[in-house]
PDB file of C-alpha atoms in Angstrom:
ATOM      1  CA  MET A 298       0.000   0.000   0.000  1.00 51.00           C
ATOM      2  CA  SER A 299       1.115   3.564  -0.696  1.00 53.00           C
ATOM      3  CA  LEU A 300       1.641   6.191   1.998  1.00 47.00           C
ATOM      4  CA  ARG A 301      -1.241   8.256   0.623  1.00 52.00           C
ATOM      5  CA  ARG A 302      -3.656   5.318   0.861  1.00 55.00           C
ATOM      6  CA  ASP A 303      -2.492   4.569   4.417  1.00 52.00           C
ATOM      7  CA  ILE A 304      -3.292   8.149   5.453  1.00 45.00           C
ATOM      8  CA  HIS A 305      -6.757   8.002   3.874  1.00 50.00           C
ATOM      9  CA  SER A 306      -7.466   4.690   5.573  1.00 53.00           C
ATOM     10  CA  ALA A 307      -6.433   6.024   8.946  1.00 46.00           C
ATOM     11  CA  PHE A 308      -8.540   9.132   8.473  1.00 44.00           C
ATOM     12  CA  GLU A 309     -11.639   7.101   7.569  1.00 50.00           C
ATOM     13  CA  THR A 310     -11.104   5.018  10.693  1.00 49.00           C
ATOM     14  CA  ILE A 311     -11.276   8.136  12.847  1.00 44.00           C
ATOM     15  CA  THR A 312     -13.918  10.030  10.881  1.00 47.00           C
ATOM     16  CA  PRO A 313     -17.067   8.342   9.535  1.00 51.00           C
ATOM     17  CA  PRO A 314     -17.534   8.375   5.732  1.00 51.00           C
ATOM     18  CA  LEU A 315     -19.054  11.532   4.368  1.00 48.00           C
ATOM     19  CA  ALA A 316     -20.902   9.743   1.573  1.00 52.00           C
ATOM     20  CA  GLY A 317     -19.289  11.764  -1.170  1.00 54.00           C
ATOM     21  CA  MET A 318     -20.034  15.092   0.524  1.00 49.00           C
ATOM     22  CA  PRO A 319     -16.508  16.537  -0.085  1.00 48.00           C
ATOM     23  CA  GLU A 320     -16.840  15.883  -3.779  1.00 53.00           C
ATOM     24  CA  ARG A 321     -20.239  17.546  -3.883  1.00 54.00           C
ATOM     25  CA  VAL A 322     -18.948  20.566  -1.960  1.00 44.00           C
ATOM     26  CA  VAL A 323     -16.004  20.908  -4.330  1.00 44.00           C
ATOM     27  CA  GLN A 324     -18.278  20.702  -7.365  1.00 58.00           C
ATOM     28  CA  ALA A 325     -20.632  23.310  -5.882  1.00 52.00           C
ATOM     29  CA  VAL A 326     -17.757  25.698  -5.151  1.00 47.00           C
ATOM     30  CA  LEU A 327     -16.351  25.264  -8.640  1.00 51.00           C
ATOM     31  CA  ALA A 328     -19.733  25.953 -10.170  1.00 54.00           C
ATOM     32  CA  GLU A 329     -20.189  29.061  -8.031  1.00 55.00           C
ATOM     33  CA  ASN A 330     -16.677  30.271  -8.869  1.00 55.00           C
ATOM     34  CA  LYS A 331     -17.412  29.852 -12.544  1.00 55.00           C
ATOM     35  CA  GLY A 332     -20.478  32.096 -12.261  1.00 54.00           C
ATOM     36  CA  ARG A 333     -18.623  34.637 -10.190  1.00 53.00           C
ATOM     37  CA  ARG A 334     -15.679  34.792 -12.555  1.00 52.00           C
ATOM     38  CA  ARG A 335     -17.975  36.017 -15.283  1.00 46.00           C
ATOM     39  CA  LYS A 336     -19.301  38.755 -13.013  1.00 43.00           C
ATOM     40  CA  GLU A 337     -15.783  39.688 -11.838  1.00 42.00           C
ATOM     41  CA  THR A 338     -14.692  40.065 -15.460  1.00 39.00           C
ATOM     42  CA  ILE A 339     -17.539  42.497 -16.074  1.00 33.00           C
ATOM     43  CA  VAL A 340     -17.095  44.492 -12.846  1.00 36.00           C
ATOM     44  CA  PHE A 341     -13.310  44.662 -12.481  1.00 39.00           C
ATOM     45  CA  GLY A 342     -12.179  44.190 -16.063  1.00 42.00           C
ATOM     46  CA  LEU A 343      -9.981  41.188 -15.174  1.00 38.00           C
ATOM     47  CA  ARG A 344     -10.445  37.691 -13.845  1.00 45.00           C
ATOM     48  CA  VAL A 345      -9.170  37.516 -10.243  1.00 46.00           C
ATOM     49  CA  PRO A 346      -9.610  34.336  -8.188  1.00 57.00           C
ATOM     50  CA  LEU A 347     -12.059  34.863  -5.351  1.00 56.00           C
ATOM     51  CA  ALA A 348      -9.636  33.769  -2.611  1.00 59.00           C
ATOM     52  CA  ILE A 349      -6.971  36.237  -3.764  1.00 59.00           C
ATOM     53  CA  ALA A 350      -9.473  39.081  -3.973  1.00 55.00           C
ATOM     54  CA  ALA A 351     -10.717  38.296  -0.475  1.00 59.00           C
ATOM     55  CA  THR A 352      -7.143  38.247   0.809  1.00 62.00           C
ATOM     56  CA  PHE A 353      -6.380  41.662  -0.684  1.00 59.00           C
ATOM     57  CA  LEU A 354      -9.623  43.045   0.786  1.00 56.00           C
ATOM     58  CA  LEU A 355      -8.754  41.714   4.247  1.00 57.00           C
ATOM     59  CA  VAL A 356      -5.253  43.233   4.083  1.00 57.00           C
ATOM     60  CA  ALA A 357      -6.685  46.591   3.027  1.00 59.00           C
ATOM     61  CA  LEU A 358      -9.199  46.578   5.886  1.00 55.00           C
ATOM     62  CA  VAL A 359      -6.514  45.747   8.444  1.00 50.00           C
ATOM     63  CA  ALA A 360      -4.225  48.480   7.104  1.00 55.00           C
ATOM     64  CA  ALA A 361      -7.032  51.031   7.207  1.00 53.00           C
ATOM     65  CA  ALA A 362      -7.850  50.046  10.780  1.00 48.00           C
ATOM     66  CA  LEU A 363      -4.220  50.463  11.825  1.00 46.00           C
ATOM     67  CA  VAL A 364      -3.986  53.875  10.175  1.00 45.00           C
ATOM     68  CA  THR A 365      -7.185  54.989  11.915  1.00 44.00           C
ATOM     69  CA  TRP A 366      -5.955  53.681  15.290  1.00 40.00           C
ATOM     70  CA  ASN A 367      -2.653  55.543  14.956  1.00 45.00           C
ATOM     71  CA  ALA A 368      -4.386  58.718  13.842  1.00 41.00           C
ATOM     72  CA  VAL A 369      -6.704  58.670  16.853  1.00 35.00           C
ATOM     73  CA  HIS A 370      -4.318  57.525  19.574  1.00 38.00           C
ATOM     74  CA  ASN A 371      -1.148  59.312  18.428  1.00 41.00           C
ATOM     75  CA  ASN A 372      -2.739  62.621  17.536  1.00 39.00           C
ATOM     76  CA  THR A 373      -0.424  64.767  19.673  1.00 38.00           C
ATOM     77  CA  VAL A 374      -1.197  68.436  19.222  1.00 38.00           C
ATOM     78  CA  PRO A 375       2.040  70.400  18.852  1.00 47.00           C
ATOM     79  CA  ALA A 376       2.708  72.830  21.660  1.00 43.00           C
ATOM     80  CA  GLY A 377       1.355  76.247  20.794  1.00 47.00           C
ATOM     81  CA  HIS A 378       3.433  79.396  20.715  1.00 46.00           C
ATOM     82  CA  VAL A 379       2.147  80.426  24.162  1.00 51.00           C
ATOM     83  CA  LEU A 380       3.430  77.222  25.770  1.00 52.00           C
ATOM     84  CA  THR A 381       6.763  77.422  23.991  1.00 75.00           C
ATOM     85  CA  GLY A 382       7.134  81.081  24.860  1.00 92.00           C
ATOM     86  CA  LEU A 383       6.275  80.423  28.490  1.00 94.00           C
ATOM     87  CA  GLN A 384       8.953  77.756  28.780  1.00 94.00           C
ATOM     88  CA  GLN A 385      11.491  80.227  27.449  1.00 95.00           C
ATOM     89  CA  LEU A 386      10.424  82.833  30.003  1.00 97.00           C
ATOM     90  CA  GLU A 387      10.583  80.334  32.862  1.00 97.00           C
ATOM     91  CA  ALA A 388      14.162  79.543  31.898  1.00 96.00           C
ATOM     92  CA  ARG A 389      15.209  83.133  32.643  1.00 97.00           C
ATOM     93  CA  PRO A 390      16.809  83.633  36.066  1.00 96.00           C
ATOM     94  CA  LEU A 391      15.025  85.630  38.713  1.00 96.00           C
ATOM     95  CA  ASN A 392      17.213  88.733  39.003  1.00 96.00           C
ATOM     96  CA  LEU A 393      16.106  90.057  42.356  1.00 97.00           C
ATOM     97  CA  PRO A 394      18.490  91.181  45.107  1.00 94.00           C
ATOM     98  CA  THR A 395      18.801  89.320  48.398  1.00 94.00           C
ATOM     99  CA  LEU A 396      19.093  91.745  51.317  1.00 96.00           C
ATOM    100  CA  LYS A 397      20.152  91.502  54.924  1.00 93.00           C
ATOM    101  CA  GLN A 398      17.720  92.303  57.702  1.00 90.00           C
ATOM    102  CA  THR A 399      19.620  95.531  58.353  1.00 93.00           C
ATOM    103  CA  ASP A 400      19.536  96.697  54.729  1.00 96.00           C
ATOM    104  CA  VAL A 401      17.216  99.441  53.523  1.00 96.00           C
ATOM    105  CA  CYS A 402      14.480  98.071  51.286  1.00 96.00           C
ATOM    106  CA  PRO A 403      14.915  99.529  47.774  1.00 96.00           C
ATOM    107  CA  ASN A 404      11.968 101.404  46.365  1.00 96.00           C
ATOM    108  CA  ASN A 405      11.831 101.021  42.603  1.00 96.00           C
ATOM    109  CA  PRO A 406       8.203 101.040  41.488  1.00 96.00           C
ATOM    110  CA  GLY A 407       8.939 101.907  37.894  1.00 95.00           C
ATOM    111  CA  VAL A 408       8.045 105.058  36.015  1.00 94.00           C
ATOM    112  CA  ASN A 409       5.027 105.516  33.789  1.00 95.00           C
ATOM    113  CA  SER A 410       2.810 108.372  32.646  1.00 94.00           C
ATOM    114  CA  LEU A 411      -0.399 106.360  32.989  1.00 94.00           C
ATOM    115  CA  HIS A 412      -0.641 106.748  36.791  1.00 94.00           C
ATOM    116  CA  TYR A 413      -0.324 103.046  37.498  1.00 97.00           C
ATOM    117  CA  ASP A 414       1.267 102.182  40.848  1.00 97.00           C
ATOM    118  CA  TYR A 415       4.041  99.961  39.506  1.00 97.00           C
ATOM    119  CA  GLY A 416       5.773  99.162  36.228  1.00 98.00           C
ATOM    120  CA  SER A 417       7.451 101.074  33.425  1.00 98.00           C
ATOM    121  CA  GLY A 418       5.655  99.076  30.731  1.00 97.00           C
ATOM    122  CA  PRO A 419       4.514  97.200  28.869  1.00 98.00           C
ATOM    123  CA  VAL A 420       3.219  95.549  32.093  1.00 98.00           C
ATOM    124  CA  TYR A 421       1.755  97.592  34.947  1.00 98.00           C
ATOM    125  CA  VAL A 422       0.014  96.863  38.238  1.00 98.00           C
ATOM    126  CA  ASP A 423      -2.205  98.706  40.695  1.00 97.00           C
ATOM    127  CA  GLY A 424      -2.359  97.679  44.346  1.00 94.00           C
ATOM    128  CA  GLY A 425      -5.618  96.706  45.997  1.00 94.00           C
ATOM    129  CA  SER A 426      -7.334  95.533  49.158  1.00 95.00           C
ATOM    130  CA  GLU A 427      -5.654  93.206  51.657  1.00 95.00           C
ATOM    131  CA  THR A 428      -6.987  90.007  53.244  1.00 94.00           C
ATOM    132  CA  SER A 429      -5.361  88.272  56.222  1.00 94.00           C
ATOM    133  CA  THR A 430      -5.570  84.554  57.041  1.00 95.00           C
ATOM    134  CA  GLN A 431      -3.753  82.224  59.397  1.00 94.00           C
ATOM    135  CA  TRP A 432      -1.374  81.465  56.543  1.00 95.00           C
ATOM    136  CA  GLY A 433      -0.465  85.059  55.746  1.00 95.00           C
ATOM    137  CA  ASN A 434      -1.673  88.026  53.695  1.00 95.00           C
ATOM    138  CA  TYR A 435      -3.276  88.371  50.244  1.00 96.00           C
ATOM    139  CA  TRP A 436      -3.688  91.403  48.036  1.00 96.00           C
ATOM    140  CA  ASP A 437      -6.264  91.798  45.281  1.00 97.00           C
ATOM    141  CA  VAL A 438      -4.376  93.677  42.590  1.00 98.00           C
ATOM    142  CA  VAL A 439      -4.956  94.534  38.946  1.00 98.00           C
ATOM    143  CA  TYR A 440      -2.440  93.919  36.171  1.00 98.00           C
ATOM    144  CA  PHE A 441      -2.443  95.771  32.860  1.00 98.00           C
ATOM    145  CA  THR A 442      -0.676  95.129  29.563  1.00 98.00           C
ATOM    146  CA  ALA A 443      -0.013  97.602  26.773  1.00 98.00           C
ATOM    147  CA  PRO A 444      -2.060  97.312  23.542  1.00 97.00           C
ATOM    148  CA  SER A 445       0.993  96.360  21.491  1.00 96.00           C
ATOM    149  CA  LEU A 446       1.912  93.424  23.762  1.00 97.00           C
ATOM    150  CA  THR A 447       1.050  89.906  22.617  1.00 95.00           C
ATOM    151  CA  GLY A 448       2.015  86.453  23.813  1.00 94.00           C
ATOM    152  CA  PRO A 449       2.778  85.218  27.329  1.00 97.00           C
ATOM    153  CA  VAL A 450       3.820  87.301  30.322  1.00 98.00           C
ATOM    154  CA  LEU A 451       5.438  85.604  33.325  1.00 99.00           C
ATOM    155  CA  ILE A 452       5.342  87.283  36.744  1.00 99.00           C
ATOM    156  CA  ARG A 453       7.281  86.027  39.771  1.00 99.00           C
ATOM    157  CA  GLY A 454       8.130  87.578  43.115  1.00 98.00           C
ATOM    158  CA  ARG A 455       9.635  86.920  46.540  1.00 98.00           C
ATOM    159  CA  ASP A 456      10.621  88.365  49.886  1.00 97.00           C
ATOM    160  CA  LEU A 457      13.875  90.273  49.323  1.00 98.00           C
ATOM    161  CA  MET A 458      15.056  89.353  52.808  1.00 95.00           C
ATOM    162  CA  SER A 459      14.691  85.625  52.160  1.00 92.00           C
ATOM    163  CA  THR A 460      15.095  83.507  49.032  1.00 89.00           C
ATOM    164  CA  ASP A 461      12.787  80.852  50.511  1.00 91.00           C
ATOM    165  CA  ARG A 462       9.669  82.998  50.935  1.00 95.00           C
ATOM    166  CA  LYS A 463       8.036  83.480  47.558  1.00 96.00           C
ATOM    167  CA  VAL A 464       5.009  85.425  46.433  1.00 98.00           C
ATOM    168  CA  VAL A 465       2.138  83.035  45.739  1.00 98.00           C
ATOM    169  CA  PHE A 466      -0.677  83.419  43.244  1.00 98.00           C
ATOM    170  CA  VAL A 467      -4.114  81.827  43.390  1.00 97.00           C
ATOM    171  CA  GLY A 468      -6.933  81.677  40.913  1.00 95.00           C
ATOM    172  CA  ALA A 469      -7.362  81.199  37.181  1.00 94.00           C
ATOM    173  CA  HIS A 470      -4.069  82.761  36.080  1.00 96.00           C
ATOM    174  CA  ALA A 471      -1.827  81.101  38.662  1.00 97.00           C
ATOM    175  CA  GLY A 472       0.777  78.753  37.192  1.00 96.00           C
ATOM    176  CA  GLY A 473       4.039  77.013  37.809  1.00 96.00           C
ATOM    177  CA  PRO A 474       4.787  74.784  40.801  1.00 94.00           C
ATOM    178  CA  SER A 475       2.215  74.392  43.547  1.00 96.00           C
ATOM    179  CA  ILE A 476       3.753  75.034  46.969  1.00 95.00           C
ATOM    180  CA  GLY A 477       0.744  74.814  49.275  1.00 95.00           C
ATOM    181  CA  SER A 478      -2.871  75.704  49.827  1.00 95.00           C
ATOM    182  CA  ASP A 479      -5.070  77.807  52.061  1.00 94.00           C
ATOM    183  CA  PRO A 480      -8.515  76.580  53.178  1.00 92.00           C
ATOM    184  CA  VAL A 481      -9.923  80.105  53.344  1.00 89.00           C
ATOM    185  CA  PRO A 482     -12.529  80.707  50.587  1.00 82.00           C
ATOM    186  CA  GLY A 483     -11.167  82.664  47.653  1.00 84.00           C
ATOM    187  CA  THR A 484      -7.645  81.347  48.074  1.00 88.00           C
ATOM    188  CA  GLY A 485      -7.046  77.615  47.520  1.00 90.00           C
ATOM    189  CA  VAL A 486      -3.998  76.148  45.785  1.00 96.00           C
ATOM    190  CA  GLN A 487      -0.964  78.446  45.809  1.00 98.00           C
ATOM    191  CA  HIS A 488       1.408  78.696  42.826  1.00 98.00           C
ATOM    192  CA  THR A 489       4.719  80.509  42.376  1.00 98.00           C
ATOM    193  CA  GLU A 490       3.960  82.015  38.968  1.00 98.00           C
ATOM    194  CA  LEU A 491       1.407  84.300  37.416  1.00 99.00           C
ATOM    195  CA  VAL A 492       0.885  83.712  33.689  1.00 98.00           C
ATOM    196  CA  LEU A 493      -0.959  86.254  31.569  1.00 98.00           C
ATOM    197  CA  ASP A 494      -1.743  85.777  27.892  1.00 97.00           C
ATOM    198  CA  ALA A 495      -1.578  89.349  26.638  1.00 97.00           C
ATOM    199  CA  SER A 496      -3.381  88.306  23.470  1.00 95.00           C
ATOM    200  CA  HIS A 497      -6.475  87.273  25.464  1.00 95.00           C
ATOM    201  CA  PRO A 498      -7.057  89.521  28.505  1.00 96.00           C
ATOM    202  CA  GLU A 499     -10.029  89.211  30.836  1.00 96.00           C
ATOM    203  CA  TYR A 500     -11.209  92.525  29.421  1.00 94.00           C
ATOM    204  CA  LYS A 501      -9.801  95.878  28.313  1.00 95.00           C
ATOM    205  CA  THR A 502      -9.692  99.264  30.014  1.00 92.00           C
ATOM    206  CA  ASN A 503      -8.206 102.715  29.399  1.00 84.00           C
ATOM    207  CA  GLY A 504     -10.269 103.368  26.323  1.00 86.00           C
ATOM    208  CA  GLY A 505     -10.667  99.684  25.531  1.00 88.00           C
ATOM    209  CA  THR A 506      -7.008  99.225  24.681  1.00 94.00           C
ATOM    210  CA  TYR A 507      -5.138  97.934  27.762  1.00 97.00           C
ATOM    211  CA  GLY A 508      -5.492  94.295  28.733  1.00 98.00           C
ATOM    212  CA  THR A 509      -6.710  93.893  32.308  1.00 98.00           C
ATOM    213  CA  TRP A 510      -6.527  91.029  34.842  1.00 97.00           C
ATOM    214  CA  HIS A 511      -7.746  90.838  38.439  1.00 97.00           C
ATOM    215  CA  VAL A 512      -5.307  88.767  40.493  1.00 98.00           C
ATOM    216  CA  ARG A 513      -4.988  87.606  44.104  1.00 98.00           C
ATOM    217  CA  GLN A 514      -1.397  87.274  45.295  1.00 98.00           C
ATOM    218  CA  GLY A 515      -0.007  86.646  48.751  1.00 97.00           C
ATOM    219  CA  MET A 516       2.922  86.264  51.108  1.00 96.00           C
ATOM    220  CA  SER A 517       3.202  83.955  54.104  1.00 96.00           C
ATOM    221  CA  ARG A 518       3.516  85.220  57.666  1.00 94.00           C
ATOM    222  CA  GLY A 519       6.974  86.165  58.847  1.00 92.00           C
ATOM    223  CA  TRP A 520       8.104  88.517  56.112  1.00 90.00           C
ATOM    224  CA  ASN A 521       9.090  92.090  56.940  1.00 90.00           C
ATOM    225  CA  GLY A 522       7.358  93.811  54.008  1.00 94.00           C
ATOM    226  CA  CYS A 523      10.226  94.137  51.496  1.00 97.00           C
ATOM    227  CA  PHE A 524       9.195  92.617  48.170  1.00 97.00           C
ATOM    228  CA  GLY A 525      10.434  92.274  44.612  1.00 98.00           C
ATOM    229  CA  PHE A 526       8.731  91.263  41.375  1.00 99.00           C
ATOM    230  CA  GLN A 527      10.042  90.397  37.936  1.00 99.00           C
ATOM    231  CA  PHE A 528       7.950  90.823  34.794  1.00 99.00           C
ATOM    232  CA  ASP A 529       9.134  88.791  31.796  1.00 99.00           C
ATOM    233  CA  GLY A 530       7.745  88.934  28.273  1.00 98.00           C
ATOM    234  CA  PRO A 531       8.899  87.934  24.796  1.00 94.00           C
ATOM    235  CA  THR A 532      11.012  91.076  24.316  1.00 96.00           C
ATOM    236  CA  PHE A 533      11.416  92.603  27.782  1.00 98.00           C
ATOM    237  CA  SER A 534      12.214  91.995  31.439  1.00 98.00           C
ATOM    238  CA  GLU A 535      11.569  94.403  34.313  1.00 98.00           C
ATOM    239  CA  THR A 536      12.033  94.210  38.069  1.00 98.00           C
ATOM    240  CA  ILE A 537      10.169  96.316  40.601  1.00 97.00           C
ATOM    241  CA  THR A 538      10.783  96.530  44.345  1.00 98.00           C
ATOM    242  CA  GLY A 539       9.057  98.166  47.251  1.00 96.00           C
ATOM    243  CA  PHE A 540       7.830  97.943  50.799  1.00 94.00           C
ATOM    244  CA  SER A 541       4.379  97.048  52.094  1.00 90.00           C
ATOM    245  CA  ALA A 542       3.908  96.833  55.841  1.00 84.00           C
ATOM    246  CA  PRO A 543       2.760  93.293  56.769  1.00 79.00           C
TER     247      PRO A 543
END
């Protein structure tokens, strides 16, 4: 007996006879393929075996699915110019003096003709009301930006008698590292940076031209009142200093 016949005999021992069913299935498939080939010639202009066409279709569907998956899950939006600009501003050193307790606090509010309390431009600030909590003191101030200023503005500050005590900012425009929180309503999480987008102010004042932001900023208990701020923008940097009795 041949090897092929031995295999068939063993298979029939395991599986009951199919009474010619395989032959009938093959004949039916061949007949169906013959009818389809005529249609394929009309539709596609060439005679492609059904199995090959199905294979190509499956590959195309899988490739399309992969492309869609990558497009959805790897759609990383490039950082906008505000984010990039802010990172550049944060990389600038904070050029504020560190004084001894016996030193005289420097008073350098800046000079402007617009009657703002601080700043020489293009960023200005007016002082406001004070609120005291167990943590320290907060001031509700107003920042202004000149009409020509666009892009991000970074504002940082600290106690000039101590490099460890920093001005904190709370609210919608606070940014940078979080260094604590205050449970008193209207305060909350405290950040070490104030970030203003001069292109999109809260509203405009001074004839509808100057960008305006209401900000709450604070200092923890223990400082002696000598402060310094640094304003950084795309094309400028300014420091202001002064004294405010705690």
